[in-house]
Coordinates of C-alpha atoms and ligand atoms in Angstrom, one line a residue:
X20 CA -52.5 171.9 -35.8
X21 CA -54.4 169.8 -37.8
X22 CA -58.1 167.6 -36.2
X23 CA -58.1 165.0 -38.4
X24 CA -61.5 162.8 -37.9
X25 CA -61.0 160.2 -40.9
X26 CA -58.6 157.3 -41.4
X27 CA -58.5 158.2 -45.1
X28 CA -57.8 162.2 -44.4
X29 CA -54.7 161.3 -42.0
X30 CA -53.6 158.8 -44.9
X31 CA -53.2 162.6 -47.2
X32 CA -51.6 164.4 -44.1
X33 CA -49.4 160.6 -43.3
X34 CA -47.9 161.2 -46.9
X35 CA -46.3 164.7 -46.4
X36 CA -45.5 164.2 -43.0
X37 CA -41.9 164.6 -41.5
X38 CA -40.8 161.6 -40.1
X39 CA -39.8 160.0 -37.7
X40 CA -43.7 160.4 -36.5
X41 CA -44.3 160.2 -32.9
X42 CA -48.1 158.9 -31.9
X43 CA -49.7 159.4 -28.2
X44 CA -53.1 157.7 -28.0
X45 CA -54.9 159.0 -25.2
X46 CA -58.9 159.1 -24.3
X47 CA -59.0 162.6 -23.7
X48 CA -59.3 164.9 -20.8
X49 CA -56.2 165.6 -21.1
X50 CA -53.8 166.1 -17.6
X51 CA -50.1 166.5 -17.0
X52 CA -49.8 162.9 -17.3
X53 CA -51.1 163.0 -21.1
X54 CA -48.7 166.2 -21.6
X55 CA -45.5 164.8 -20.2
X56 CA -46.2 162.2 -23.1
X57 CA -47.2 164.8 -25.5
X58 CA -43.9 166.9 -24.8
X59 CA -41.8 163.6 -24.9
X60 CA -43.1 162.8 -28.4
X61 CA -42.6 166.4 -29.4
X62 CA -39.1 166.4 -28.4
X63 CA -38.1 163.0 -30.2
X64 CA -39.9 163.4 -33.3
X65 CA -40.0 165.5 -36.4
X66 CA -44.0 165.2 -36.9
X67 CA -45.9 164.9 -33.1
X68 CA -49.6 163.1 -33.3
X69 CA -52.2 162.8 -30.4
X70 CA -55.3 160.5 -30.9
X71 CA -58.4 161.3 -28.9
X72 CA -61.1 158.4 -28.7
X73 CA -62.6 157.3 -26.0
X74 CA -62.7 153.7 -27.1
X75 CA -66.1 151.6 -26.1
X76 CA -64.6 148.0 -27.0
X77 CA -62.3 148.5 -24.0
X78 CA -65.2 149.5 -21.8
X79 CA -66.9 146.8 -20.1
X80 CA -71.3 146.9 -20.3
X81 CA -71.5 148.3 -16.5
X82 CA -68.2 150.6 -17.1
X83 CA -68.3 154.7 -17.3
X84 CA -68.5 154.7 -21.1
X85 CA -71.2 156.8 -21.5
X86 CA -69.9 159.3 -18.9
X87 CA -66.3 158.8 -18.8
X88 CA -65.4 162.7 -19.2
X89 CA -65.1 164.4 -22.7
X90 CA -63.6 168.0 -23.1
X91 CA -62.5 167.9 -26.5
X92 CA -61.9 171.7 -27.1
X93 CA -60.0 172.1 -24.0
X94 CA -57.5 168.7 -25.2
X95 CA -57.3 170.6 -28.4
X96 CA -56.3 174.1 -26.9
X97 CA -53.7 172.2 -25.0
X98 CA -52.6 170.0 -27.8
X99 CA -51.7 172.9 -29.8
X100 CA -49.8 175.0 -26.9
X101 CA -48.2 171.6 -27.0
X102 CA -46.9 172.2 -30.3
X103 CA -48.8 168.7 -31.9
X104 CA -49.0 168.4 -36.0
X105 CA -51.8 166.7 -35.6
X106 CA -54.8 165.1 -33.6
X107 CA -56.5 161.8 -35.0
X108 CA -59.6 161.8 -33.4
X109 CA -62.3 159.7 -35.1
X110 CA -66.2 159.0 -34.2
X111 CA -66.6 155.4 -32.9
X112 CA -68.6 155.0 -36.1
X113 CA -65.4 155.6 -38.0
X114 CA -63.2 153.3 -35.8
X115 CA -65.8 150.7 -35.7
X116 CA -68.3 150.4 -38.8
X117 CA -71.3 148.2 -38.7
X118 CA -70.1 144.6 -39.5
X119 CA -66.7 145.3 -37.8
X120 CA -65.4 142.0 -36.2
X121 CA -61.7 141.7 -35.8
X122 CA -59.9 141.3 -32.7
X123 CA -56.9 140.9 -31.1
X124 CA -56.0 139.0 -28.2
X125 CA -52.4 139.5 -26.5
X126 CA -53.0 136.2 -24.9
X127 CA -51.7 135.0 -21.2
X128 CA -51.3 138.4 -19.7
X129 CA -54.4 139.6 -20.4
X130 CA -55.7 137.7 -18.0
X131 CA -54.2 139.1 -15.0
X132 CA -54.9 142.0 -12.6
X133 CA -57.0 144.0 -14.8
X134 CA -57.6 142.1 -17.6
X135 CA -59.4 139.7 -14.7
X136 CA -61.1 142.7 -13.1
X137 CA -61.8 143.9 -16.3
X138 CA -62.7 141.1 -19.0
X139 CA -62.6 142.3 -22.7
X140 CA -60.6 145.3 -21.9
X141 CA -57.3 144.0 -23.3
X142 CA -58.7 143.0 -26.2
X143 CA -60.3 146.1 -26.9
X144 CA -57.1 148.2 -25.9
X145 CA -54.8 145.5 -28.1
X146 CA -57.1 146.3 -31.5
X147 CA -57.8 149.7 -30.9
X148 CA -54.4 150.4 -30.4
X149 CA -53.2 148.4 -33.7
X150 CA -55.8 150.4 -35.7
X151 CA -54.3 153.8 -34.5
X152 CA -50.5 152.4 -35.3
X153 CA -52.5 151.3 -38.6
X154 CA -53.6 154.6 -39.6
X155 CA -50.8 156.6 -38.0
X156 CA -48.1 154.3 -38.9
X157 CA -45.9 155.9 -36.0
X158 CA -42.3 155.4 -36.0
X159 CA -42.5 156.0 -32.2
X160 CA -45.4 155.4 -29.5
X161 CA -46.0 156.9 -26.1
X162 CA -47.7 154.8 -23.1
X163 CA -47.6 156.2 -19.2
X164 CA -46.3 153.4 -16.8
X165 CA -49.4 154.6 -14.9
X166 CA -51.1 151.7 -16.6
X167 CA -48.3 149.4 -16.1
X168 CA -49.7 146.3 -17.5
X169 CA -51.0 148.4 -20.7
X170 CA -48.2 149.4 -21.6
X171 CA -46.8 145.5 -21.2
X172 CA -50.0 143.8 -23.6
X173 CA -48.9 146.5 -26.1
X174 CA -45.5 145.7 -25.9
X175 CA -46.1 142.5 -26.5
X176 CA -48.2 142.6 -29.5
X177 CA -45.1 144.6 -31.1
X178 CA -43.3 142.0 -30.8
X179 CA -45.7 138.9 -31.4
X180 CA -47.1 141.3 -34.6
X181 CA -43.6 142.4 -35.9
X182 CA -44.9 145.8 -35.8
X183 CA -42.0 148.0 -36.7
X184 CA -42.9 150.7 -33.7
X185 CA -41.1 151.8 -30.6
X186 CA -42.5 151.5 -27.6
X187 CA -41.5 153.9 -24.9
X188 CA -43.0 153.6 -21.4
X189 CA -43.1 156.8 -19.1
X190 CA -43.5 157.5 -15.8
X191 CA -46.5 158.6 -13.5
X192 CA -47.2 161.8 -13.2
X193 CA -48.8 162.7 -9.8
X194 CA -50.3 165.3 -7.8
X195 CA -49.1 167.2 -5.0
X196 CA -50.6 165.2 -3.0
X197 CA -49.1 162.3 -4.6
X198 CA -52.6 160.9 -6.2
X199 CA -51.5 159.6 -9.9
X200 CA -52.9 162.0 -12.5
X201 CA -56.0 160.1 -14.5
X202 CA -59.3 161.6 -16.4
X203 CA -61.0 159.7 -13.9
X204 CA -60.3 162.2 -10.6
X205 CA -62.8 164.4 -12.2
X206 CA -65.4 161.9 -11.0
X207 CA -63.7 162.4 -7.2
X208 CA -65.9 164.5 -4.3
X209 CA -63.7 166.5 -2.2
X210 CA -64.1 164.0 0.1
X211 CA -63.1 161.1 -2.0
X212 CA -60.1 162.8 -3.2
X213 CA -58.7 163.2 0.5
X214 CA -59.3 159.5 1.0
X215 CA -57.5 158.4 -2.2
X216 CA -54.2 160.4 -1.1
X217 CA -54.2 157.2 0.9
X218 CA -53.2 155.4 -2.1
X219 CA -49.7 156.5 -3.1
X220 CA -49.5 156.4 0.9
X221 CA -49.5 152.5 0.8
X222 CA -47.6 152.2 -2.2
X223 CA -44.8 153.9 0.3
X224 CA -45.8 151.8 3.0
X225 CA -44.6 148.6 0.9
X226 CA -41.6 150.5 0.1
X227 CA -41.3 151.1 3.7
X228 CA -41.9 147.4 4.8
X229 CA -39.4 146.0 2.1
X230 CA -36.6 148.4 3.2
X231 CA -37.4 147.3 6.8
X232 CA -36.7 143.4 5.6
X233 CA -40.5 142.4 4.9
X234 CA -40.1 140.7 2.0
X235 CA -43.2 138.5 2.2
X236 CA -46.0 139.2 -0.4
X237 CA -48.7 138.1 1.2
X238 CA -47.3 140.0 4.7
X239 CA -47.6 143.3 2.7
X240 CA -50.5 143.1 0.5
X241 CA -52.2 142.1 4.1
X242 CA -50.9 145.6 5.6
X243 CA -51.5 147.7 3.0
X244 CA -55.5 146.1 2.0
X245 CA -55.8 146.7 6.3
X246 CA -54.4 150.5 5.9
X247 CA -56.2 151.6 3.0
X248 CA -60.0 150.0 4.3
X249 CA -59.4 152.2 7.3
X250 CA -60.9 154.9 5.4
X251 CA -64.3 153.7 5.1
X252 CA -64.7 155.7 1.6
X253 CA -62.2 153.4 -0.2
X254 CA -62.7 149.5 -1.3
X255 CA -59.9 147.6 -2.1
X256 CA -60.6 144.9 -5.5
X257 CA -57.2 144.1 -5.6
X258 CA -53.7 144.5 -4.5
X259 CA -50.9 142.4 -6.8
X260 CA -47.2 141.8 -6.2
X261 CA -46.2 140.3 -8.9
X262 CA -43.4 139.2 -11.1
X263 CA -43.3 142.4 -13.7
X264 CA -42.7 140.4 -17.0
X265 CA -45.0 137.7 -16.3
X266 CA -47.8 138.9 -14.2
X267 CA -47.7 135.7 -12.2
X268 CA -47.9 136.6 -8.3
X269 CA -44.4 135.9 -6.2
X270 CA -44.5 134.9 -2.8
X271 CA -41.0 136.7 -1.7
X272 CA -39.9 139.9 -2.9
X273 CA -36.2 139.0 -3.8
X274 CA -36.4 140.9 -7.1
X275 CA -37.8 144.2 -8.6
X276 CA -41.6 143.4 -8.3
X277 CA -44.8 145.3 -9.8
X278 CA -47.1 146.3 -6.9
X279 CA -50.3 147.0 -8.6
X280 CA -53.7 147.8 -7.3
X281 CA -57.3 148.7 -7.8
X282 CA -59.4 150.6 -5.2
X283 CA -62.6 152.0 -5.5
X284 CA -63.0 155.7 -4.2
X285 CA -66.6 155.8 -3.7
X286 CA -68.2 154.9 -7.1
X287 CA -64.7 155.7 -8.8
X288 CA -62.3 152.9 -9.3
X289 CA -58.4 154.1 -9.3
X290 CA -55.3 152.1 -10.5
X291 CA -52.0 152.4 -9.3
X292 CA -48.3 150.9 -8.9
X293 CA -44.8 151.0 -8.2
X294 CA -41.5 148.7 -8.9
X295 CA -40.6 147.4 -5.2
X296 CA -37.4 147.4 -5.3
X297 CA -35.5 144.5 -2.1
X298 CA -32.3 146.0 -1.0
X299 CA -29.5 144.1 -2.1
X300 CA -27.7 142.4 1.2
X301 CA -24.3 141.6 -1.0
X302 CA -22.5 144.8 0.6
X303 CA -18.8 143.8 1.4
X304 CA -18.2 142.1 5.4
X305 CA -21.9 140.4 5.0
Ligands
AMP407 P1 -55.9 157.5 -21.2 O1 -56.3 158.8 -21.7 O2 -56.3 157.3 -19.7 O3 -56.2 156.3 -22.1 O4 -54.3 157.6 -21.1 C1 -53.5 157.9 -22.3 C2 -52.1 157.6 -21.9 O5 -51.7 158.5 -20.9 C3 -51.8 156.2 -21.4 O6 -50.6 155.7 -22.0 C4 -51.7 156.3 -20.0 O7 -50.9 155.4 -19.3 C5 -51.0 157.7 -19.9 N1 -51.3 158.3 -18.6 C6 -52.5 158.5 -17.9 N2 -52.3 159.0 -16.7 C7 -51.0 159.2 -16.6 C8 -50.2 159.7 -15.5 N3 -50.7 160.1 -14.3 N4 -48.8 159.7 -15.7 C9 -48.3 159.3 -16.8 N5 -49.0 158.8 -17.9 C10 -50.3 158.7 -17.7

């Protein structure tokens, strides 16, 4: 496996390499989640890459740059049992040189859910993500649905850009207690991590509710903000229902609908979501 650190080194290794060429950008820290990716991009391509950068112009100035975890040996170990060609992963120095000061903006829904909670962070996922298809020129690209609305700006830039890449979205990988994977559990007390199993709990509960004819948005996003500020360890910022190309918040569920949220787990914030689904009240003799 090759650790390439420099734009112009992966240019030499780009050149010889078997294509099509499959690209997984990631942060690091690697989990299942990263690795069901990783395998994916194996199986579909003839050359696999993996980027590693934690990337600070999608970090806001009170954000957990500066401590978001690194364990770059350990990505690497697992990278390679992974059976990866290559990992691209530059200094932020490399990525962004003095002077740099070109950006990309993926407009309207990067305004929404966490581009509000979050401002800048869109922008700095949108370029950071074009430089890496850039210098990796990928045939294919990986994204978990995990961050839903991620995977939707980059979409969209493929297609506003005319970028000649596939985008394939993946689902989330969870734990056993049905917590979604994410570099960020590391952060999680023992405490904090029993209280976040409430999470995937509500996304259920909505499930539950729709099935049971709630189809109100409001209704639900009231029951679950009430079931998940029981536990007096987690904080709710937000909890969408919204329209999944658009973003834009529906009042009734009578279509496939994102439910998204954000809930802090102490001083950890967590993201989340699931398609909610309304069951379809065509059957024959109604
Ligand atoms: P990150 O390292 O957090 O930037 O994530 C890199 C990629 O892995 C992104 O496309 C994420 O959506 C994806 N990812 C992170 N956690 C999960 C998960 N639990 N299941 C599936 N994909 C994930």
């Amino acid at each position: 496996m090759h650790v390439i650190t420099t734009a112009a080194e992966f240019a030499r290794f780009r050149t010889g390499a078997a294509c099509p060429v499959g690209l997984v950008p990631t942060m690091g820290c690697l989990h299942e989640g990263h690795l069901s990716l990783v395998e994916r991009a194996r199986r579909d391509n003839a050359t696999a890459v993996a980027s590693i950068f934690v990337n600070p112009a999608q970090f806001g100035p009170n954000e957990d740059f500066s401590r978001y975890p690194r364990t770059f040996d350990r990505d690497c170990r697992m990278l390679k049992q992974a059976k990866v060609d290559a990992v691209f992963a530059p200094a932020p120095q490399e990525m962004y040189p003095q002077g740099y000061d070109t950006w990309v903006e993926a407009g309207g829904i990067t305004q929404r859910l966490e581009g509000a909670a979050r401002p800048g962070h869109f922008r700095g996922v949108a370029t950071v993500v074009l430089k890496l298809f850039n210098i990796v020129w990928p045939d294919n690209a990986y994204f978990g649905q995990k961050d839903a609305q991620q995977a939707m700006v980059i979409r969209k830039m493929v297609r506003d850009l005319n970028l000649n890449i596939n985008i394939i979205t993946l689902p989330i990988v969870r734990d056993e207690s049905g917590l979604a994977l994410s570099s960020r559990n590391s952060y999680l007390s023992r405490e904090e991590k029993a209280a976040a199993g409430r999470i995937p709990a509500c996304l259920k509960l909505a499930e539950k509710m729709l099935a049971g004819g709630q189809t109100g948005a409001a209704a639900i996003r009231e029951e679950l903000a009430r079931f998940l500020e029981e536990e007096p360890l987690l904080r709710v910022e937000y909890i969408s229902i919204a329209a999944p190309d658009s973003l834009e918040e529906v009042e009734t569920i009578d279509r496939p609908a994102l439910l998204s949220l954000a809930v802090w787990a102490g001083s950890t914030r967590l993201i989340d979501n699931t398609i909610l689904a309304p069951v379809r009240k065509d059957s024959p003799g109604q």
